[in-house]
Each structure stands twice: as structure tokens, then as C-alpha cells.
Amino acid sequence: MTPTAADLAAMRRALVLAGDASAHEDVPVGAVVLGPTGEVIGEGRNLREITNDPTAHAEVVALREAAAYLGTWHLAGCTLVVTLEPCVMCAGAILQARVPRVVFGSWDAKAGAAGSLYDVLRDRRLPHRVEVVGGVAEAEASALLRDFFESRRD
Ligand SMILES: [Zn+2]
């Protein structure tokens, strides 16, 4: 499975959003939701620190914005593009929103739920399964996270 030109453009935007998150000490993760015709209908960045909301991961923020834009929780035909492999909570939110396709940047061996530690998005026991394209712009997405954590160790 390869990313489309729209996926790559959305990943560029998600990387910018991720960088914005680090400005307020949140782990740099950014996400974009593309609508059925490929337009951006939702954006999010990790807001956990700045809002004291444990669920304010970039994916959840972007899914909420996309659902508000479309006027429905059912995000049929949409693609979620995120800089880091979704965690278990976000994978759950993706399934709840019925998002059919996810593109992500960096793999997360410690907490990833889209193929690394778990594969919630493609678990055959669940009724909704998701097409997953991982490792897109991985070098940049990983560097952003690495730089963030290294700068905090000083
Ligand atoms: Zn998450």
C-alpha cells in the first residue's frame, strides 16, 4: 500500500501541526482528516498538556473537528493522516468514527495500535477494519519526536 499525493500533502501539514504542539510542551504529534473528496476537513495536534485533557491526542482532536464539519460522527470515505502510529485509544476512536483509511508516519513500538504492539485497526474480531499505510515520511516524523525528547533531557 502506497501513499497518494493527497496523503503526502496532508502528512506535510500534520508535521507542521506536530511542531506547533511542541511549542506548548506537548509531545509533537499532528493529524489531518481528509474528506471523501480529498479536502482537509479536520486538523489536530496533541493538546494534552495545554488542556489537561488525557484524551486530547492529535487524532481525537482532528476527528472531532472533521465530525463537526461534516455534521455526523460517521466519517465514511475519510482518511486520517497522523505523524505517529495511533495508540489504543485513538485506534478505538478511529473505529468508532468508521474511518476506512489511516496513514501514519512514525512507528511506535512502545504503544502503537496499528501494527506495532497491537493491530486494533485490522483486528478480524472487530466488525470494522481499516486500511493502514504506515511509515510515511517516517524519518521526519521520528526526528521531530527524537528532538523533542532530547531537548527535554537537558
Ligand atoms: Zn492516541
PDB file of C-alpha atoms and ligand atoms in Angstrom:
ATOM      1  CA  MET A   1       0.000   0.000   0.000  1.00  0.00           C
ATOM      2  CA  THR A   2       1.469   3.326  -1.026  1.00  0.00           C
ATOM      3  CA  PRO A   3       0.502   6.858  -0.023  1.00  0.00           C
ATOM      4  CA  THR A   4      -1.240   9.115  -2.553  1.00  0.00           C
ATOM      5  CA  ALA A   5      -0.167  12.680  -3.370  1.00  0.00           C
ATOM      6  CA  ALA A   6      -3.011  13.913  -1.135  1.00  0.00           C
ATOM      7  CA  ASP A   7      -1.715  11.704   1.712  1.00  0.00           C
ATOM      8  CA  LEU A   8       1.765  13.166   1.358  1.00  0.00           C
ATOM      9  CA  ALA A   9       0.457  16.742   1.313  1.00  0.00           C
ATOM     10  CA  ALA A  10      -1.645  16.014   4.410  1.00  0.00           C
ATOM     11  CA  MET A  11       1.398  14.494   6.125  1.00  0.00           C
ATOM     12  CA  ARG A  12       3.343  17.699   5.437  1.00  0.00           C
ATOM     13  CA  ARG A  13       0.559  19.656   7.164  1.00  0.00           C
ATOM     14  CA  ALA A  14       0.416  17.154  10.041  1.00  0.00           C
ATOM     15  CA  LEU A  15       4.154  17.573  10.598  1.00  0.00           C
ATOM     16  CA  VAL A  16       3.660  21.346  10.896  1.00  0.00           C
ATOM     17  CA  LEU A  17       0.846  20.788  13.411  1.00  0.00           C
ATOM     18  CA  ALA A  18       3.099  18.411  15.351  1.00  0.00           C
ATOM     19  CA  GLY A  19       5.753  21.109  15.552  1.00  0.00           C
ATOM     20  CA  ASP A  20       3.138  23.520  16.923  1.00  0.00           C
ATOM     21  CA  ALA A  21       2.344  21.057  19.741  1.00  0.00           C
ATOM     22  CA  SER A  22       5.933  21.072  20.951  1.00  0.00           C
ATOM     23  CA  ALA A  23       5.695  24.863  21.357  1.00  0.00           C
ATOM     24  CA  HIS A  24       3.428  24.255  24.366  1.00  0.00           C
ATOM     25  CA  GLU A  25       5.404  21.285  25.690  1.00  0.00           C
ATOM     26  CA  ASP A  26       3.068  18.696  24.231  1.00  0.00           C
ATOM     27  CA  VAL A  27       4.613  15.673  22.548  1.00  0.00           C
ATOM     28  CA  PRO A  28       4.809  16.645  18.867  1.00  0.00           C
ATOM     29  CA  VAL A  29       2.066  14.697  17.143  1.00  0.00           C
ATOM     30  CA  GLY A  30      -0.152  16.188  14.435  1.00  0.00           C
ATOM     31  CA  ALA A  31      -3.124  14.836  12.492  1.00  0.00           C
ATOM     32  CA  VAL A  32      -5.246  15.770   9.496  1.00  0.00           C
ATOM     33  CA  VAL A  33      -8.555  14.288   8.303  1.00  0.00           C
ATOM     34  CA  LEU A  34      -9.166  14.245   4.562  1.00  0.00           C
ATOM     35  CA  GLY A  35     -12.780  14.187   3.452  1.00  0.00           C
ATOM     36  CA  PRO A  36     -14.234  11.847   0.834  1.00  0.00           C
ATOM     37  CA  THR A  37     -13.070  14.110  -1.991  1.00  0.00           C
ATOM     38  CA  GLY A  38      -9.610  14.618  -0.513  1.00  0.00           C
ATOM     39  CA  GLU A  39     -10.070  18.044   1.047  1.00  0.00           C
ATOM     40  CA  VAL A  40      -8.870  18.819   4.590  1.00  0.00           C
ATOM     41  CA  ILE A  41     -11.892  18.727   6.942  1.00  0.00           C
ATOM     42  CA  GLY A  42     -10.167  18.367  10.291  1.00  0.00           C
ATOM     43  CA  GLU A  43      -6.855  19.170  11.905  1.00  0.00           C
ATOM     44  CA  GLY A  44      -5.430  18.414  15.304  1.00  0.00           C
ATOM     45  CA  ARG A  45      -2.300  18.418  17.348  1.00  0.00           C
ATOM     46  CA  ASN A  46      -1.586  16.918  20.709  1.00  0.00           C
ATOM     47  CA  LEU A  47      -3.189  19.233  23.304  1.00  0.00           C
ATOM     48  CA  ARG A  48      -2.863  17.059  26.395  1.00  0.00           C
ATOM     49  CA  GLU A  49      -0.531  19.318  28.384  1.00  0.00           C
ATOM     50  CA  ILE A  50      -2.074  22.636  27.409  1.00  0.00           C
ATOM     51  CA  THR A  51      -5.663  21.491  28.086  1.00  0.00           C
ATOM     52  CA  ASN A  52      -5.012  18.929  30.872  1.00  0.00           C
ATOM     53  CA  ASP A  53      -7.165  16.548  28.859  1.00  0.00           C
ATOM     54  CA  PRO A  54      -5.827  12.976  28.801  1.00  0.00           C
ATOM     55  CA  THR A  55      -7.834  12.241  25.637  1.00  0.00           C
ATOM     56  CA  ALA A  56      -6.648  15.279  23.652  1.00  0.00           C
ATOM     57  CA  HIS A  57      -4.404  13.324  21.305  1.00  0.00           C
ATOM     58  CA  ALA A  58      -3.961  14.789  17.823  1.00  0.00           C
ATOM     59  CA  GLU A  59      -6.144  12.105  16.216  1.00  0.00           C
ATOM     60  CA  VAL A  60      -9.084  12.665  18.591  1.00  0.00           C
ATOM     61  CA  VAL A  61      -8.865  16.441  18.143  1.00  0.00           C
ATOM     62  CA  ALA A  62      -8.834  16.066  14.343  1.00  0.00           C
ATOM     63  CA  LEU A  63     -11.672  13.501  14.320  1.00  0.00           C
ATOM     64  CA  ARG A  64     -13.851  15.804  16.423  1.00  0.00           C
ATOM     65  CA  GLU A  65     -13.221  18.710  14.073  1.00  0.00           C
ATOM     66  CA  ALA A  66     -13.969  16.565  10.993  1.00  0.00           C
ATOM     67  CA  ALA A  67     -17.200  15.221  12.529  1.00  0.00           C
ATOM     68  CA  ALA A  68     -18.324  18.745  13.411  1.00  0.00           C
ATOM     69  CA  TYR A  69     -17.545  19.872   9.865  1.00  0.00           C
ATOM     70  CA  LEU A  70     -19.493  17.034   8.257  1.00  0.00           C
ATOM     71  CA  GLY A  71     -22.289  17.175  10.825  1.00  0.00           C
ATOM     72  CA  THR A  72     -22.011  13.459  11.537  1.00  0.00           C
ATOM     73  CA  TRP A  73     -19.867  11.156  13.652  1.00  0.00           C
ATOM     74  CA  HIS A  74     -19.741   8.710  10.753  1.00  0.00           C
ATOM     75  CA  LEU A  75     -16.610   9.580   8.797  1.00  0.00           C
ATOM     76  CA  ALA A  76     -17.236   7.322   5.808  1.00  0.00           C
ATOM     77  CA  GLY A  77     -14.810   7.813   2.949  1.00  0.00           C
ATOM     78  CA  CYS A  78     -12.363   9.811   5.063  1.00  0.00           C
ATOM     79  CA  THR A  79      -8.635   9.303   5.606  1.00  0.00           C
ATOM     80  CA  LEU A  80      -6.872  10.102   8.867  1.00  0.00           C
ATOM     81  CA  VAL A  81      -3.248  11.151   8.400  1.00  0.00           C
ATOM     82  CA  VAL A  82      -1.148  11.290  11.568  1.00  0.00           C
ATOM     83  CA  THR A  83       2.557  11.679  12.259  1.00  0.00           C
ATOM     84  CA  LEU A  84       2.740   8.846  14.816  1.00  0.00           C
ATOM     85  CA  GLU A  85       1.200   5.383  14.855  1.00  0.00           C
ATOM     86  CA  PRO A  86      -2.128   5.683  16.735  1.00  0.00           C
ATOM     87  CA  CYS A  87      -2.328   4.423  20.315  1.00  0.00           C
ATOM     88  CA  VAL A  88      -5.039   2.067  21.575  1.00  0.00           C
ATOM     89  CA  MET A  89      -7.366   4.941  22.498  1.00  0.00           C
ATOM     90  CA  CYS A  90      -7.011   6.637  19.128  1.00  0.00           C
ATOM     91  CA  ALA A  91      -7.380   3.363  17.254  1.00  0.00           C
ATOM     92  CA  GLY A  92     -10.633   2.924  19.189  1.00  0.00           C
ATOM     93  CA  ALA A  93     -11.759   6.422  18.203  1.00  0.00           C
ATOM     94  CA  ILE A  94     -10.891   5.698  14.556  1.00  0.00           C
ATOM     95  CA  LEU A  95     -13.052   2.562  14.670  1.00  0.00           C
ATOM     96  CA  GLN A  96     -15.886   4.418  16.398  1.00  0.00           C
ATOM     97  CA  ALA A  97     -15.793   7.069  13.661  1.00  0.00           C
ATOM     98  CA  ARG A  98     -15.752   4.309  10.982  1.00  0.00           C
ATOM     99  CA  VAL A  99     -12.757   5.890   9.296  1.00  0.00           C
ATOM    100  CA  PRO A 100     -11.860   3.481   6.481  1.00  0.00           C
ATOM    101  CA  ARG A 101      -8.233   4.502   5.952  1.00  0.00           C
ATOM    102  CA  VAL A 102      -5.304   5.621   8.120  1.00  0.00           C
ATOM    103  CA  VAL A 103      -1.903   6.890   7.035  1.00  0.00           C
ATOM    104  CA  PHE A 104       0.772   7.359   9.691  1.00  0.00           C
ATOM    105  CA  GLY A 105       4.399   8.456   9.917  1.00  0.00           C
ATOM    106  CA  SER A 106       6.498   7.046  12.705  1.00  0.00           C
ATOM    107  CA  TRP A 107       6.017   3.532  14.035  1.00  0.00           C
ATOM    108  CA  ASP A 108       5.561   3.356  17.817  1.00  0.00           C
ATOM    109  CA  ALA A 109       6.997   0.112  19.131  1.00  0.00           C
ATOM    110  CA  LYS A 110       6.063   1.014  22.730  1.00  0.00           C
ATOM    111  CA  ALA A 111       2.399   1.939  22.318  1.00  0.00           C
ATOM    112  CA  GLY A 112       1.369   1.570  18.664  1.00  0.00           C
ATOM    113  CA  ALA A 113      -2.023   0.008  17.963  1.00  0.00           C
ATOM    114  CA  ALA A 114      -1.840  -0.055  14.174  1.00  0.00           C
ATOM    115  CA  GLY A 115       0.620  -2.877  13.634  1.00  0.00           C
ATOM    116  CA  SER A 116       3.434  -2.492  16.173  1.00  0.00           C
ATOM    117  CA  LEU A 117       2.380  -3.541  19.648  1.00  0.00           C
ATOM    118  CA  TYR A 118      -1.276  -4.145  18.741  1.00  0.00           C
ATOM    119  CA  ASP A 119      -3.177  -4.110  15.479  1.00  0.00           C
ATOM    120  CA  VAL A 120      -6.549  -2.836  16.644  1.00  0.00           C
ATOM    121  CA  LEU A 121      -7.301  -1.272  13.248  1.00  0.00           C
ATOM    122  CA  ARG A 122      -7.097  -4.614  11.418  1.00  0.00           C
ATOM    123  CA  ASP A 123      -8.299  -6.984  14.123  1.00  0.00           C
ATOM    124  CA  ARG A 124     -10.548  -9.501  12.376  1.00  0.00           C
ATOM    125  CA  ARG A 125     -12.601  -9.990  15.539  1.00  0.00           C
ATOM    126  CA  LEU A 126     -13.913  -6.450  15.199  1.00  0.00           C
ATOM    127  CA  PRO A 127     -16.664  -5.513  12.742  1.00  0.00           C
ATOM    128  CA  HIS A 128     -14.885  -2.513  11.191  1.00  0.00           C
ATOM    129  CA  ARG A 129     -11.450  -2.842   9.649  1.00  0.00           C
ATOM    130  CA  VAL A 130      -9.192  -0.123   8.348  1.00  0.00           C
ATOM    131  CA  GLU A 131      -6.724   0.130   5.513  1.00  0.00           C
ATOM    132  CA  VAL A 132      -3.396   1.165   7.049  1.00  0.00           C
ATOM    133  CA  VAL A 133      -0.419   2.801   5.354  1.00  0.00           C
ATOM    134  CA  GLY A 134       2.438   3.141   7.851  1.00  0.00           C
ATOM    135  CA  GLY A 135       5.912   4.622   7.782  1.00  0.00           C
ATOM    136  CA  VAL A 136       5.076   7.626   5.554  1.00  0.00           C
ATOM    137  CA  ALA A 137       7.668  10.409   5.977  1.00  0.00           C
ATOM    138  CA  GLU A 138       8.919   8.296   8.853  1.00  0.00           C
ATOM    139  CA  ALA A 139      12.379   9.892   9.054  1.00  0.00           C
ATOM    140  CA  GLU A 140      10.944  13.372   9.586  1.00  0.00           C
ATOM    141  CA  ALA A 141       8.176  12.267  11.926  1.00  0.00           C
ATOM    142  CA  SER A 142      10.645  10.305  14.056  1.00  0.00           C
ATOM    143  CA  ALA A 143      13.215  13.121  14.087  1.00  0.00           C
ATOM    144  CA  LEU A 144      10.578  15.525  15.420  1.00  0.00           C
ATOM    145  CA  LEU A 145       9.849  13.214  18.357  1.00  0.00           C
ATOM    146  CA  ARG A 146      13.505  12.421  18.986  1.00  0.00           C
ATOM    147  CA  ASP A 147      14.475  16.116  19.028  1.00  0.00           C
ATOM    148  CA  PHE A 148      11.612  16.888  21.405  1.00  0.00           C
ATOM    149  CA  PHE A 149      12.584  14.238  23.936  1.00  0.00           C
ATOM    150  CA  GLU A 150      16.294  15.019  23.644  1.00  0.00           C
ATOM    151  CA  SER A 151      15.675  18.726  24.287  1.00  0.00           C
ATOM    152  CA  ARG A 152      13.745  17.876  27.450  1.00  0.00           C
ATOM    153  CA  ARG A 153      16.613  15.842  28.840  1.00  0.00           C
ATOM    154  CA  ASP A 154      18.907  18.898  29.018  1.00  0.00           C
TER     155      ASP A 154
HETATM  156 ZN    ZN B   1      -3.585   8.418  20.815  1.00  0.00          ZN
END
